[in-house]
Amino acid sequence: MKLEVLEEKCAACGVCELTCALRRFKANNPKKAMIRAEMIVLKDDVKVRVKVCRICEEKPCIKTCPTGALKFNGRWIEVDETLCTLCRACASVCPFEAIFFHRDVRGPLICNLCSGDPQCVKMCPMEVLKVVNV
């Protein structure tokens, strides 16, 4: 399973970010979210970019991790925080810019689909996010 994102429908309202942070850390802090929606202002247009792990086929984050802290369990990327050195190599190669760090969290923030029950999908008022089985 993975998330499909319909960015053209997204209003960058932040509901997904708050839902994620509340679910994972019980914190009203979108900076702890494993999904980010950002507005990009262009000369004649405004676009929204949703940054969340899309479980890409190549998984460069896993290949790049020098300590083996990242593993694919068949459904999402798992982080072994005891192995992570916070080198950020994984974030530097993510094609979706979907790996985040927060000073209060030991290890990278990578969407784990809420262990198979992604709350952001349920809470998104614009129905931007969908779960797709792969």
GROMACS .gro file of N, CA and C in nm, residues 6-84:
model
  237
    6LEU      N    1  -0.328   1.377  -0.488
    6LEU     CA    2  -0.386   1.458  -0.594
    6LEU      C    3  -0.357   1.605  -0.561
    7GLU      N    4  -0.234   1.646  -0.591
    7GLU     CA    5  -0.188   1.779  -0.550
    7GLU      C    6  -0.274   1.892  -0.604
    8GLU      N    7  -0.332   1.873  -0.722
    8GLU     CA    8  -0.412   1.979  -0.782
    8GLU      C    9  -0.537   2.011  -0.700
    9LYS      N   10  -0.578   1.921  -0.612
    9LYS     CA   11  -0.695   1.944  -0.526
    9LYS      C   12  -0.657   2.003  -0.390
   10CYS      N   13  -0.529   2.001  -0.356
   10CYS     CA   14  -0.484   2.039  -0.222
   10CYS      C   15  -0.487   2.190  -0.202
   11ALA      N   16  -0.537   2.231  -0.086
   11ALA     CA   17  -0.542   2.373  -0.050
   11ALA      C   18  -0.434   2.408   0.052
   12ALA      N   19  -0.348   2.313   0.086
   12ALA     CA   20  -0.243   2.332   0.187
   12ALA      C   21  -0.301   2.384   0.319
   13CYS      N   22  -0.414   2.326   0.359
   13CYS     CA   23  -0.483   2.370   0.480
   13CYS      C   24  -0.412   2.327   0.607
   14GLY      N   25  -0.330   2.222   0.598
   14GLY     CA   26  -0.254   2.176   0.714
   14GLY      C   27  -0.321   2.069   0.798
   15VAL      N   28  -0.442   2.028   0.761
   15VAL     CA   29  -0.512   1.925   0.838
   15VAL      C   30  -0.431   1.795   0.841
   16CYS      N   31  -0.374   1.757   0.729
   16CYS     CA   32  -0.295   1.633   0.724
   16CYS      C   33  -0.175   1.641   0.817
   17GLU      N   34  -0.109   1.756   0.819
   17GLU     CA   35   0.009   1.775   0.904
   17GLU      C   36  -0.027   1.764   1.052
   18LEU      N   37  -0.132   1.834   1.092
   18LEU     CA   38  -0.173   1.829   1.233
   18LEU      C   39  -0.221   1.691   1.272
   19THR      N   40  -0.296   1.627   1.184
   19THR     CA   41  -0.345   1.492   1.211
   19THR      C   42  -0.228   1.398   1.233
   20CYS      N   43  -0.128   1.408   1.148
   20CYS     CA   44  -0.010   1.322   1.157
   20CYS      C   45   0.065   1.344   1.289
   21ALA      N   46   0.091   1.469   1.321
   21ALA     CA   47   0.165   1.500   1.444
   21ALA      C   48   0.088   1.457   1.569
   22LEU      N   49  -0.042   1.476   1.566
   22LEU     CA   50  -0.124   1.434   1.680
   22LEU      C   51  -0.126   1.283   1.694
   23ARG      N   52  -0.138   1.214   1.582
   23ARG     CA   53  -0.145   1.066   1.585
   23ARG      C   54  -0.013   1.006   1.633
   24ARG      N   55   0.097   1.057   1.579
   24ARG     CA   56   0.227   0.997   1.608
   24ARG      C   57   0.288   1.042   1.740
   25PHE      N   58   0.276   1.173   1.769
   25PHE     CA   59   0.345   1.228   1.886
   25PHE      C   60   0.252   1.291   1.990
   26LYS      N   61   0.123   1.288   1.962
   26LYS     CA   62   0.026   1.354   2.050
   26LYS      C   63   0.067   1.499   2.073
   27ALA      N   64   0.112   1.561   1.964
   27ALA     CA   65   0.160   1.700   1.970
   27ALA      C   66   0.090   1.783   1.864
   28ASN      N   67   0.047   1.901   1.903
   28ASN     CA   68  -0.014   1.994   1.809
   28ASN      C   69   0.097   2.075   1.743
   29ASN      N   70   0.181   2.004   1.668
   29ASN     CA   71   0.301   2.066   1.610
   29ASN      C   72   0.324   2.008   1.470
   30PRO      N   73   0.283   2.080   1.365
   30PRO     CA   74   0.299   2.028   1.229
   30PRO      C   75   0.444   2.002   1.189
   31LYS      N   76   0.539   2.060   1.260
   31LYS     CA   77   0.681   2.035   1.229
   31LYS      C   78   0.722   1.893   1.266
   32LYS      N   79   0.638   1.823   1.341
   32LYS     CA   80   0.664   1.683   1.374
   32LYS      C   81   0.589   1.588   1.281
   33ALA      N   82   0.522   1.642   1.182
   33ALA     CA   83   0.445   1.560   1.089
   33ALA      C   84   0.535   1.491   0.988
   34MET      N   85   0.487   1.380   0.936
   34MET     CA   86   0.559   1.305   0.834
   34MET      C   87   0.499   1.332   0.696
   35ILE      N   88   0.420   1.437   0.688
   35ILE     CA   89   0.364   1.484   0.562
   35ILE      C   90   0.365   1.636   0.569
   36ARG      N   91   0.394   1.699   0.458
   36ARG     CA   92   0.397   1.846   0.453
   36ARG      C   93   0.328   1.891   0.325
   37ALA      N   94   0.249   1.995   0.337
   37ALA     CA   95   0.186   2.056   0.219
   37ALA      C   96   0.234   2.200   0.213
   38GLU      N   97   0.295   2.236   0.103
   38GLU     CA   98   0.347   2.372   0.093
   38GLU      C   99   0.298   2.440  -0.033
   39MET      N  100   0.271   2.569  -0.019
   39MET     CA  101   0.231   2.649  -0.134
   39MET      C  102   0.355   2.704  -0.201
   40ILE      N  103   0.354   2.698  -0.332
   40ILE     CA  104   0.464   2.751  -0.411
   40ILE      C  105   0.406   2.863  -0.497
   41VAL      N  106   0.453   2.984  -0.473
   41VAL     CA  107   0.403   3.099  -0.547
   41VAL      C  108   0.492   3.121  -0.667
   42LEU      N  109   0.432   3.110  -0.783
   42LEU     CA  110   0.502   3.134  -0.909
   42LEU      C  111   0.462   3.272  -0.961
   43LYS      N  112   0.519   3.312  -1.070
   43LYS     CA  113   0.490   3.444  -1.124
   43LYS      C  114   0.340   3.464  -1.149
   44ASP      N  115   0.278   3.369  -1.217
   44ASP     CA  116   0.137   3.382  -1.254
   44ASP      C  117   0.048   3.274  -1.194
   45ASP      N  118   0.097   3.202  -1.094
   45ASP     CA  119   0.022   3.087  -1.046
   45ASP      C  120   0.065   3.052  -0.903
   46VAL      N  121  -0.018   2.976  -0.837
   46VAL     CA  122   0.016   2.921  -0.707
   46VAL      C  123  -0.006   2.771  -0.716
   47LYS      N  124   0.093   2.695  -0.677
   47LYS     CA  125   0.082   2.549  -0.679
   47LYS      C  126   0.103   2.497  -0.537
   48VAL      N  127   0.054   2.378  -0.514
   48VAL     CA  128   0.074   2.313  -0.385
   48VAL      C  129   0.155   2.187  -0.408
   49ARG      N  130   0.252   2.166  -0.323
   49ARG     CA  131   0.333   2.045  -0.330
   49ARG      C  132   0.316   1.970  -0.199
   50VAL      N  133   0.276   1.845  -0.209
   50VAL     CA  134   0.259   1.762  -0.091
   50VAL      C  135   0.380   1.670  -0.082
   51LYS      N  136   0.450   1.682   0.030
   51LYS     CA  137   0.571   1.602   0.051
   51LYS      C  138   0.539   1.490   0.150
   52VAL      N  139   0.537   1.368   0.098
   52VAL     CA  140   0.511   1.250   0.179
   52VAL      C  141   0.575   1.131   0.109
   53CYS      N  142   0.619   1.034   0.185
   53CYS     CA  143   0.683   0.916   0.125
   53CYS      C  144   0.585   0.848   0.030
   54ARG      N  145   0.630   0.825  -0.091
   54ARG     CA  146   0.546   0.760  -0.193
   54ARG      C  147   0.591   0.617  -0.218
   55ILE      N  148   0.676   0.565  -0.132
   55ILE     CA  149   0.729   0.428  -0.146
   55ILE      C  150   0.780   0.409  -0.289
   56CYS      N  151   0.873   0.492  -0.330
   56CYS     CA  152   0.924   0.483  -0.466
   56CYS      C  153   0.996   0.350  -0.488
   57GLU      N  154   1.000   0.308  -0.610
   57GLU     CA  155   1.054   0.176  -0.641
   57GLU      C  156   1.202   0.162  -0.607
   58GLU      N  157   1.280   0.266  -0.633
   58GLU     CA  158   1.425   0.257  -0.612
   58GLU      C  159   1.464   0.263  -0.465
   59LYS      N  160   1.384   0.332  -0.383
   59LYS     CA  161   1.412   0.350  -0.241
   59LYS      C  162   1.556   0.396  -0.214
   60PRO      N  163   1.596   0.510  -0.272
   60PRO     CA  164   1.733   0.557  -0.254
   60PRO      C  165   1.768   0.587  -0.108
   61CYS      N  166   1.668   0.618  -0.027
   61CYS     CA  167   1.696   0.646   0.114
   61CYS      C  168   1.757   0.524   0.182
   62ILE      N  169   1.704   0.406   0.151
   62ILE     CA  170   1.756   0.283   0.211
   62ILE      C  171   1.897   0.254   0.161
   63LYS      N  172   1.915   0.270   0.029
   63LYS     CA  173   2.047   0.241  -0.031
   63LYS      C  174   2.155   0.335   0.022
   64THR      N  175   2.117   0.459   0.053
   64THR     CA  176   2.213   0.560   0.094
   64THR      C  177   2.248   0.555   0.242
   65CYS      N  178   2.160   0.502   0.323
   65CYS     CA  179   2.182   0.501   0.468
   65CYS      C  180   2.308   0.422   0.503
   66PRO      N  181   2.408   0.488   0.561
   66PRO     CA  182   2.535   0.419   0.589
   66PRO      C  183   2.529   0.319   0.705
   67THR      N  184   2.423   0.326   0.787
   67THR     CA  185   2.417   0.238   0.904
   67THR      C  186   2.310   0.130   0.894
   68GLY      N  187   2.231   0.131   0.786
   68GLY     CA  188   2.124   0.033   0.774
   68GLY      C  189   2.005   0.062   0.864
   69ALA      N  190   1.988   0.189   0.901
   69ALA     CA  191   1.878   0.227   0.991
   69ALA      C  192   1.742   0.222   0.923
   70LEU      N  193   1.740   0.222   0.791
   70LEU     CA  194   1.614   0.220   0.717
   70LEU      C  195   1.594   0.085   0.650
   71LYS      N  196   1.472   0.034   0.662
   71LYS     CA  197   1.437  -0.095   0.600
   71LYS      C  198   1.296  -0.084   0.544
   72PHE      N  199   1.270  -0.155   0.435
   72PHE     CA  200   1.135  -0.163   0.379
   72PHE      C  201   1.074  -0.293   0.429
   73ASN      N  202   0.962  -0.284   0.497
   73ASN     CA  203   0.899  -0.403   0.553
   73ASN      C  204   0.794  -0.466   0.461
   74GLY      N  205   0.790  -0.418   0.337
   74GLY     CA  206   0.691  -0.468   0.242
   74GLY      C  207   0.569  -0.377   0.233
   75ARG      N  208   0.558  -0.284   0.331
   75ARG     CA  209   0.446  -0.190   0.330
   75ARG      C  210   0.490  -0.044   0.344
   76TRP      N  211   0.593  -0.019   0.424
   76TRP     CA  212   0.646   0.116   0.443
   76TRP      C  213   0.791   0.108   0.489
   77ILE      N  214   0.855   0.224   0.493
   77ILE     CA  215   0.995   0.233   0.538
   77ILE      C  216   0.994   0.237   0.691
   78GLU      N  217   1.070   0.148   0.752
   78GLU     CA  218   1.083   0.148   0.897
   78GLU      C  219   1.217   0.211   0.934
   79VAL      N  220   1.217   0.282   1.046
   79VAL     CA  221   1.337   0.349   1.094
   79VAL      C  222   1.381   0.284   1.225
   80ASP      N  223   1.505   0.239   1.230
   80ASP     CA  224   1.563   0.190   1.355
   80ASP      C  225   1.642   0.307   1.414
   81GLU      N  226   1.579   0.377   1.508
   81GLU     CA  227   1.639   0.497   1.564
   81GLU      C  228   1.769   0.468   1.639
   82THR      N  229   1.788   0.346   1.682
   82THR     CA  230   1.912   0.312   1.752
   82THR      C  231   2.032   0.308   1.657
   83LEU      N  232   2.005   0.285   1.529
   83LEU     CA  233   2.113   0.281   1.430
   83LEU      C  234   2.136   0.416   1.361
   84CYS      N  235   2.036   0.503   1.365
   84CYS     CA  236   2.044   0.630   1.292
   84CYS      C  237   2.144   0.725   1.359
   0.00000   0.00000   0.00000
